[in-house]
Amino acid sequence: MFIDEVKIKVKAGDGGNGCLAFRREKFVAKGGPSGGDGGYGGHITMVASQHYNTLLHFRYNPEHSAQRGRHGEGSNCKGKDGFSIELPVPIGTVVYDAETGDLIHDFTFHGDKAIVAQGGRGGRGNARFVSSTHQAPTEHEDGKPGEEKILRLELKLLADVGLVGFPNAGKSTLISRISAARPKIADYPFTTLEPNLGVVELPDQRTFVVADIPGLIEGAHAGAGLGTRFLRHVERTGMLVHLVDVSGFTGRKPVSDFNIVMKELEAFSPELSKKPMLVVATKIDAAQDRKLVASLRNMAKRKGLPFFEISSATGQGLEELKFAMGANSAR
Ligand SMILES: Nc1nc2c(ncn2[C@@H]2O[C@H](COP(=O)(O)OP(=O)(O)OP(=O)(O)O)[C@@H](O)[C@H]2O)c(=O)[nH]1
Ligand SMILES: [Mg+2]
């Protein structure tokens, strides 16, 4: 659940073949062997980049191969090395050989770089086999094949955006609408017992990770409901999205729901309650009493917090919210 995982196939370039040739020139009798070596095949390398935060780009592109080395040529010409390719991965990616399970590399900092599939060595041309007793060698080698592997990439996701709110506020429904996450959704409090993470992709292919955590109720910091222990999953996010049910079904006032959750956040960690926050009125399709919506909107305005109205049922407002969530979090 907290792990993004992908399998990809990589094929490094084969080495070029060594050449069999002899020097042929006017006035130079028995010019000797002149076959050049083949070039190296290109490597497949990976480099950790802070501009990526998920493995989504590999889902669309699961096969990568590097260029082969050129064959050696006559006149002692060595074949050109194949170009290596460099695949960006997010910091925190761990790469395994999927067949043997061996750890290949653990990418821990921006710029961390490793070869994950080695290009093949070029074969030697016949010029390399010459010796005092063996002056016209015809031996030459083929290039070695480049490594071919199935890799398993694993990334422990850290959320960029955290969803908070009362139980039943519509947090899981929202994450299921904007990401591929499919958490359990139901019409009773505490449906979500464990945090869910979803990867949200913007049209420009930047992504961010949203955490859906169990709802908070009054006294959560003292252990009521599921308590505040899941809040540590959103402690490191850059932003909180505070969902408030305005449908009126709850029989509670949206503003008082908002204040109760804020009090619990503060009791858990004053820092958490000061994070950038979007206020979101949910289930707007079912809102009977516009005054409930207006009161929440006015409160957000007073506090200087951006305000959104959404319906995960009809899709209203979801695109705008997605952009606002991604504005500072997407990479
Ligand atoms: N009409 C309407 N119902 C919604 C909407 N979003 C969610 N619901 C319903 O509200 C109920 C609760 O939704 P969840 O997404 O499970 O709520 P949650 O905030 O994840 O709740 P917990 O996991 O219990 O904290 C479900 O019955 C949903 O179908 C909406 O936009 N409109
Ligand atoms: Mg839920």
Tab-separated table of C-alpha atoms and ligand atoms in Angstrom:
chain	number	residue	atom	x	y	z
A	1	MET	CA	0.000	0.000	0.000
A	2	PHE	CA	2.840	2.358	0.776
A	3	ILE	CA	5.013	1.003	-1.920
A	4	ASP	CA	5.047	1.937	-5.539
A	5	GLU	CA	6.457	-0.938	-7.521
A	6	VAL	CA	7.205	-1.555	-11.151
A	7	LYS	CA	8.969	-4.181	-13.252
A	8	ILE	CA	10.949	-3.137	-16.291
A	9	LYS	CA	13.097	-4.858	-18.848
A	10	VAL	CA	16.519	-3.494	-19.697
A	11	LYS	CA	18.968	-4.561	-22.342
A	12	ALA	CA	22.432	-3.061	-22.490
A	13	GLY	CA	24.147	-2.770	-25.890
A	14	ASP	CA	26.101	-5.705	-27.296
A	15	GLY	CA	29.784	-5.226	-27.939
A	16	GLY	CA	30.848	-4.807	-31.573
A	17	ASN	CA	32.730	-7.641	-33.254
A	18	GLY	CA	36.478	-7.517	-33.746
A	19	CYS	CA	37.583	-7.256	-37.366
A	20	LEU	CA	39.693	-9.568	-39.490
A	21	ALA	CA	41.792	-7.530	-41.937
A	22	PHE	CA	45.324	-7.214	-43.334
A	23	ARG	CA	47.134	-4.125	-44.429
A	24	ARG	CA	47.143	-3.961	-48.221
A	25	GLU	CA	49.165	-1.165	-49.696
A	26	LYS	CA	51.303	-0.607	-52.708
A	27	PHE	CA	54.997	-1.092	-51.909
A	28	VAL	CA	54.228	-2.529	-48.503
A	29	ALA	CA	54.543	-6.229	-48.816
A	30	LYS	CA	53.006	-8.332	-46.079
A	31	GLY	CA	51.543	-5.298	-44.319
A	32	GLY	CA	50.431	-7.348	-41.348
A	33	PRO	CA	47.120	-7.738	-39.534
A	34	SER	CA	45.054	-4.583	-39.182
A	35	GLY	CA	41.615	-5.627	-37.901
A	36	GLY	CA	40.362	-3.214	-35.201
A	37	ASP	CA	38.476	-4.034	-32.018
A	38	GLY	CA	34.727	-3.734	-31.707
A	39	GLY	CA	33.290	-0.911	-29.617
A	40	TYR	CA	31.710	-1.283	-26.171
A	41	GLY	CA	27.946	-1.659	-25.979
A	42	GLY	CA	26.139	1.171	-24.187
A	43	HIS	CA	25.245	0.724	-20.500
A	44	ILE	CA	21.873	1.232	-18.920
A	45	THR	CA	22.367	3.577	-16.011
A	46	MET	CA	19.925	5.014	-13.517
A	47	VAL	CA	20.249	8.338	-11.773
A	48	ALA	CA	18.272	9.597	-8.803
A	49	SER	CA	16.473	12.852	-9.484
A	50	GLN	CA	14.560	15.128	-7.163
A	51	HIS	CA	12.285	16.010	-10.074
A	52	TYR	CA	10.591	12.631	-9.929
A	53	ASN	CA	8.527	11.394	-7.004
A	54	THR	CA	6.913	8.263	-8.378
A	55	LEU	CA	7.672	5.365	-10.708
A	56	LEU	CA	4.715	6.202	-12.919
A	57	HIS	CA	6.883	7.071	-15.923
A	58	PHE	CA	8.061	3.439	-16.070
A	59	ARG	CA	4.512	2.137	-16.225
A	60	TYR	CA	4.131	3.737	-19.625
A	61	ASN	CA	7.586	2.770	-20.749
A	62	PRO	CA	8.669	-0.579	-19.346
A	63	GLU	CA	11.425	-1.523	-21.825
A	64	HIS	CA	14.734	0.178	-22.371
A	65	SER	CA	17.698	-0.793	-24.477
A	66	ALA	CA	21.039	0.853	-25.129
A	67	GLN	CA	22.884	1.079	-28.431
A	68	ARG	CA	25.256	-1.666	-29.512
A	69	GLY	CA	28.957	-1.042	-30.133
A	70	ARG	CA	30.000	-0.715	-33.774
A	71	HIS	CA	32.117	-3.468	-35.286
A	72	GLY	CA	35.841	-2.949	-35.648
A	73	GLU	CA	37.159	-2.099	-39.107
A	74	GLY	CA	40.273	-2.513	-41.177
A	75	SER	CA	43.278	-0.165	-40.894
A	76	ASN	CA	43.183	-0.711	-37.123
A	77	CYS	CA	39.984	1.227	-36.717
A	78	LYS	CA	38.241	0.542	-33.432
A	79	GLY	CA	34.435	0.440	-33.619
A	80	LYS	CA	32.578	3.280	-31.923
A	81	ASP	CA	31.183	2.637	-28.439
A	82	GLY	CA	27.384	2.491	-28.216
A	83	PHE	CA	25.599	5.320	-26.410
A	84	SER	CA	24.592	4.573	-22.840
A	85	ILE	CA	21.169	5.597	-21.671
A	86	GLU	CA	20.310	7.180	-18.376
A	87	LEU	CA	16.950	6.553	-16.714
A	88	PRO	CA	15.799	8.979	-14.012
A	89	VAL	CA	14.361	7.518	-10.813
A	90	PRO	CA	13.018	9.212	-7.699
A	91	ILE	CA	15.244	9.428	-4.638
A	92	GLY	CA	14.458	6.438	-2.431
A	93	THR	CA	14.135	3.951	-5.286
A	94	VAL	CA	15.556	0.510	-4.607
A	95	VAL	CA	16.400	-1.621	-7.618
A	96	TYR	CA	16.402	-5.419	-7.539
A	97	ASP	CA	17.106	-8.071	-10.105
A	98	ALA	CA	13.591	-9.519	-10.412
A	99	GLU	CA	14.836	-12.989	-11.295
A	100	THR	CA	17.426	-13.506	-8.567
A	101	GLY	CA	16.069	-11.034	-6.030
A	102	ASP	CA	19.537	-9.499	-5.645
A	103	LEU	CA	19.760	-5.871	-4.618
A	104	ILE	CA	21.380	-3.866	-7.409
A	105	HIS	CA	21.296	-0.355	-6.000
A	106	ASP	CA	19.598	1.815	-3.420
A	107	PHE	CA	19.308	5.411	-4.692
A	108	THR	CA	19.575	7.743	-1.728
A	109	PHE	CA	20.495	11.254	-2.931
A	110	HIS	CA	19.978	13.541	-5.900
A	111	GLY	CA	22.510	12.613	-8.578
A	112	ASP	CA	23.186	9.121	-7.184
A	113	LYS	CA	24.058	7.092	-10.256
A	114	ALA	CA	24.610	3.404	-10.970
A	115	ILE	CA	24.949	1.053	-13.921
A	116	VAL	CA	22.096	-1.441	-13.790
A	117	ALA	CA	22.975	-3.341	-16.957
A	118	GLN	CA	26.507	-3.457	-18.259
A	119	GLY	CA	27.192	-3.051	-21.973
A	120	GLY	CA	29.063	-5.892	-23.702
A	121	ARG	CA	32.800	-5.611	-24.313
A	122	GLY	CA	33.842	-5.266	-27.924
A	123	GLY	CA	35.598	-8.251	-29.504
A	124	ARG	CA	39.304	-7.978	-30.286
A	125	GLY	CA	40.353	-7.563	-33.902
A	126	ASN	CA	43.020	-9.809	-35.423
A	127	ALA	CA	45.722	-7.130	-34.989
A	128	ARG	CA	45.645	-7.919	-31.264
A	129	PHE	CA	46.598	-11.536	-31.743
A	130	VAL	CA	49.923	-10.894	-33.384
A	131	SER	CA	53.114	-12.183	-31.750
A	132	SER	CA	56.680	-12.854	-32.846
A	133	THR	CA	55.792	-16.384	-33.856
A	134	HIS	CA	52.321	-15.641	-35.112
A	135	GLN	CA	52.557	-12.840	-37.593
A	136	ALA	CA	49.463	-13.280	-39.682
A	137	PRO	CA	46.727	-14.125	-37.178
A	138	THR	CA	43.240	-14.720	-38.439
A	139	GLU	CA	41.696	-14.946	-34.966
A	140	HIS	CA	39.192	-12.286	-34.047
A	141	GLU	CA	36.469	-12.235	-31.462
A	142	ASP	CA	32.777	-11.484	-31.494
A	143	GLY	CA	31.573	-8.815	-29.105
A	144	LYS	CA	30.109	-9.924	-25.783
A	145	PRO	CA	26.378	-9.536	-25.395
A	146	GLY	CA	25.115	-6.699	-23.217
A	147	GLU	CA	23.405	-7.634	-19.959
A	148	GLU	CA	19.687	-8.219	-20.201
A	149	LYS	CA	17.644	-8.087	-17.022
A	150	ILE	CA	14.211	-7.788	-15.592
A	151	LEU	CA	14.418	-5.221	-12.817
A	152	ARG	CA	12.033	-4.645	-9.973
A	153	LEU	CA	11.928	-1.051	-8.768
A	154	GLU	CA	10.506	-0.278	-5.382
A	155	LEU	CA	9.791	3.120	-3.922
A	156	LYS	CA	8.485	3.899	-0.483
A	157	LEU	CA	6.102	6.709	-1.110
A	158	LEU	CA	6.066	9.857	0.983
A	159	ALA	CA	2.869	11.820	0.686
A	160	ASP	CA	2.923	15.392	-0.636
A	161	VAL	CA	-0.663	16.190	0.318
A	162	GLY	CA	-2.650	14.895	3.301
A	163	LEU	CA	-6.439	14.639	3.463
A	164	VAL	CA	-7.953	15.354	6.861
A	165	GLY	CA	-11.501	15.642	8.102
A	166	PHE	CA	-14.296	13.968	10.006
A	167	PRO	CA	-15.131	10.328	9.374
A	168	ASN	CA	-17.485	10.044	6.390
A	169	ALA	CA	-16.404	13.438	5.020
A	170	GLY	CA	-15.607	11.826	1.663
A	171	LYS	CA	-11.812	11.554	1.871
A	172	SER	CA	-11.562	8.049	0.429
A	173	THR	CA	-14.100	8.835	-2.266
A	174	LEU	CA	-12.039	11.846	-3.329
A	175	ILE	CA	-8.771	9.910	-3.553
A	176	SER	CA	-10.530	7.215	-5.584
A	177	ARG	CA	-11.688	9.881	-8.056
A	178	ILE	CA	-8.368	11.633	-8.583
A	179	SER	CA	-5.932	8.702	-8.398
A	180	ALA	CA	-5.762	4.996	-9.140
A	181	ALA	CA	-6.099	4.162	-5.433
A	182	ARG	CA	-9.205	2.101	-4.650
A	183	PRO	CA	-9.806	2.362	-0.932
A	184	LYS	CA	-12.901	1.035	0.762
A	185	ILE	CA	-15.743	3.541	0.758
A	186	ALA	CA	-18.878	3.211	2.820
A	187	ASP	CA	-21.614	5.172	4.472
A	188	TYR	CA	-20.402	4.725	8.028
A	189	PRO	CA	-17.671	6.366	10.068
A	190	PHE	CA	-14.214	4.794	10.263
A	191	THR	CA	-14.383	2.934	6.990
A	192	THR	CA	-10.726	3.736	6.546
A	193	LEU	CA	-8.678	1.971	9.203
A	194	GLU	CA	-5.284	2.402	7.624
A	195	PRO	CA	-3.848	5.181	5.488
A	196	ASN	CA	-4.083	4.861	1.692
A	197	LEU	CA	-1.814	6.581	-0.741
A	198	GLY	CA	-2.737	7.574	-4.257
A	199	VAL	CA	-0.596	8.980	-7.045
A	200	VAL	CA	-2.268	11.869	-8.833
A	201	GLU	CA	-1.131	12.814	-12.296
A	202	LEU	CA	-1.637	16.252	-13.814
A	203	PRO	CA	-2.146	16.724	-17.579
A	204	ASP	CA	1.481	17.856	-17.902
A	205	GLN	CA	2.495	14.488	-16.430
A	206	ARG	CA	3.783	15.909	-13.185
A	207	THR	CA	2.669	13.858	-10.229
A	208	PHE	CA	2.070	14.118	-6.523
A	209	VAL	CA	1.109	11.694	-3.798
A	210	VAL	CA	-1.999	12.085	-1.663
A	211	ALA	CA	-2.529	10.355	1.676
A	212	ASP	CA	-6.024	9.436	2.811
A	213	ILE	CA	-6.065	8.787	6.554
A	214	PRO	CA	-8.765	7.708	8.999
A	215	GLY	CA	-11.145	10.439	10.097
A	216	LEU	CA	-10.736	12.527	13.247
A	217	ILE	CA	-13.382	13.211	15.859
A	218	GLU	CA	-13.541	15.292	19.002
A	219	GLY	CA	-11.110	13.921	21.555
A	220	ALA	CA	-9.024	12.113	18.898
A	221	HIS	CA	-5.813	13.374	20.554
A	222	ALA	CA	-6.937	11.572	23.712
A	223	GLY	CA	-7.555	8.393	21.734
A	224	ALA	CA	-11.225	8.809	20.776
A	225	GLY	CA	-12.164	7.025	17.552
A	226	LEU	CA	-8.989	5.837	15.892
A	227	GLY	CA	-7.119	8.678	17.526
A	228	THR	CA	-4.464	10.869	15.988
A	229	ARG	CA	-1.772	8.249	15.528
A	230	PHE	CA	-2.211	8.239	11.753
A	231	LEU	CA	-1.444	11.940	11.611
A	232	ARG	CA	2.238	11.136	11.558
A	233	HIS	CA	1.653	9.978	7.972
A	234	VAL	CA	0.787	13.536	6.997
A	235	GLU	CA	3.342	15.249	9.221
A	236	ARG	CA	5.832	15.544	6.402
A	237	THR	CA	3.438	16.587	3.679
A	238	GLY	CA	3.670	20.071	2.230
A	239	MET	CA	-0.045	20.687	2.423
A	240	LEU	CA	-3.245	19.558	4.097
A	241	VAL	CA	-6.604	19.375	2.396
A	242	HIS	CA	-9.350	19.695	4.952
A	243	LEU	CA	-12.602	18.056	3.838
A	244	VAL	CA	-15.861	19.170	5.388
A	245	ASP	CA	-19.214	17.530	4.626
A	246	VAL	CA	-21.770	20.229	3.747
A	247	SER	CA	-24.595	17.878	2.728
A	248	GLY	CA	-26.425	18.486	5.989
A	249	PHE	CA	-26.903	14.721	6.450
A	250	THR	CA	-24.583	14.807	9.432
A	251	GLY	CA	-26.831	17.060	11.479
A	252	ARG	CA	-23.696	18.993	12.464
A	253	LYS	CA	-22.530	22.429	11.412
A	254	PRO	CA	-19.666	22.413	8.878
A	255	VAL	CA	-17.851	25.230	10.696
A	256	SER	CA	-17.945	23.368	13.970
A	257	ASP	CA	-16.662	20.164	12.252
A	258	PHE	CA	-13.834	22.238	10.848
A	259	ASN	CA	-12.948	23.711	14.237
A	260	ILE	CA	-13.037	20.348	15.978
A	261	VAL	CA	-10.605	18.841	13.487
A	262	MET	CA	-8.338	21.896	13.756
A	263	LYS	CA	-8.267	21.526	17.526
A	264	GLU	CA	-7.264	17.879	17.200
A	265	LEU	CA	-4.532	18.735	14.697
A	266	GLU	CA	-3.182	21.360	17.041
A	267	ALA	CA	-3.247	19.027	20.020
A	268	PHE	CA	-1.248	16.516	17.992
A	269	SER	CA	1.244	19.063	16.697
A	270	PRO	CA	0.971	22.843	16.462
A	271	GLU	CA	3.208	22.698	13.406
A	272	LEU	CA	0.804	20.425	11.599
A	273	SER	CA	-2.095	22.812	12.161
A	274	LYS	CA	-0.046	25.639	10.620
A	275	LYS	CA	0.665	23.842	7.347
A	276	PRO	CA	-0.744	25.370	4.163
A	277	MET	CA	-4.347	24.216	3.966
A	278	LEU	CA	-7.163	24.091	1.452
A	279	VAL	CA	-10.700	24.013	2.772
A	280	VAL	CA	-12.990	21.782	0.745
A	281	ALA	CA	-16.772	21.576	1.026
A	282	THR	CA	-17.684	18.024	0.003
A	283	LYS	CA	-20.888	16.374	-1.275
A	284	ILE	CA	-22.002	19.675	-2.771
A	285	ASP	CA	-24.420	17.709	-5.002
A	286	ALA	CA	-26.395	16.819	-1.886
A	287	ALA	CA	-26.197	20.219	-0.178
A	288	GLN	CA	-29.764	21.251	0.642
A	289	ASP	CA	-29.003	24.226	2.791
A	290	ARG	CA	-26.806	26.765	0.973
A	291	LYS	CA	-26.332	28.612	4.261
A	292	LEU	CA	-24.156	25.746	5.516
A	293	VAL	CA	-21.905	26.121	2.494
A	294	ALA	CA	-21.828	29.899	2.823
A	295	SER	CA	-20.870	29.763	6.486
A	296	LEU	CA	-17.902	27.512	5.718
A	297	ARG	CA	-16.861	29.690	2.794
A	298	ASN	CA	-16.949	32.831	4.943
A	299	MET	CA	-14.932	31.194	7.655
A	300	ALA	CA	-12.274	30.136	5.135
A	301	LYS	CA	-12.202	33.675	3.779
A	302	ARG	CA	-11.693	35.116	7.246
A	303	LYS	CA	-8.807	32.770	7.840
A	304	GLY	CA	-7.348	33.474	4.413
A	305	LEU	CA	-7.619	29.829	3.346
A	306	PRO	CA	-8.434	28.865	-0.256
A	307	PHE	CA	-11.928	27.397	-0.513
A	308	PHE	CA	-13.319	24.774	-2.908
A	309	GLU	CA	-16.665	23.107	-3.437
A	310	ILE	CA	-16.618	19.586	-4.789
A	311	SER	CA	-18.742	16.582	-5.466
A	312	SER	CA	-16.978	13.284	-5.908
A	313	ALA	CA	-20.323	11.965	-7.093
A	314	THR	CA	-20.752	14.327	-10.059
A	315	GLY	CA	-17.112	15.352	-10.487
A	316	GLN	CA	-17.882	19.025	-9.873
A	317	GLY	CA	-14.825	21.018	-8.795
A	318	LEU	CA	-12.434	18.056	-8.877
A	319	GLU	CA	-10.178	19.402	-11.635
A	320	GLU	CA	-9.741	22.779	-9.933
A	321	LEU	CA	-8.985	21.085	-6.640
A	322	LYS	CA	-6.485	18.765	-8.280
A	323	PHE	CA	-4.615	21.723	-9.773
A	324	ALA	CA	-4.597	23.593	-6.482
A	325	MET	CA	-3.269	20.513	-4.708
A	326	GLY	CA	-0.599	20.037	-7.335
A	327	ALA	CA	0.400	23.694	-7.596
A	328	ASN	CA	3.088	23.421	-4.948
A	329	SER	CA	3.417	19.671	-4.574
A	330	ALA	CA	3.690	18.209	-8.063
A	331	ARG	CA	7.078	17.313	-9.439
B	1	LIG	N1	-23.717	12.506	-2.378
B	1	LIG	C1	-22.417	12.339	-2.215
B	1	LIG	N2	-21.955	11.368	-1.410
B	1	LIG	C2	-20.631	11.237	-1.246
B	1	LIG	C3	-19.707	12.073	-1.925
B	1	LIG	N3	-18.459	11.724	-1.560
B	1	LIG	C4	-18.590	10.685	-0.716
B	1	LIG	N4	-19.887	10.378	-0.512
B	1	LIG	C5	-20.436	9.316	0.362
B	1	LIG	O1	-20.065	9.568	1.692
B	1	LIG	C6	-19.816	8.344	2.381
B	1	LIG	C7	-18.472	8.365	3.064
B	1	LIG	O2	-17.443	8.457	2.081
B	1	LIG	P1	-15.945	7.998	2.364
B	1	LIG	O3	-15.158	8.423	1.190
B	1	LIG	O4	-15.893	6.574	2.761
B	1	LIG	O5	-15.608	8.925	3.608
B	1	LIG	P2	-14.232	9.001	4.442
B	1	LIG	O6	-13.998	10.430	4.739
B	1	LIG	O7	-13.166	8.265	3.743
B	1	LIG	O8	-14.679	8.265	5.785
B	1	LIG	P3	-13.779	7.455	6.842
B	1	LIG	O9	-12.875	6.559	6.083
B	1	LIG	O10	-14.796	6.697	7.628
B	1	LIG	O11	-13.061	8.469	7.641
B	1	LIG	C8	-19.940	7.239	1.352
B	1	LIG	O12	-21.236	6.672	1.447
B	1	LIG	C9	-19.821	7.984	0.024
B	1	LIG	O13	-20.492	7.344	-1.016
B	1	LIG	C10	-20.233	13.089	-2.796
B	1	LIG	O14	-19.519	13.864	-3.432
B	1	LIG	N5	-21.596	13.182	-2.884
B	2	MG	MG	-12.170	6.644	4.260
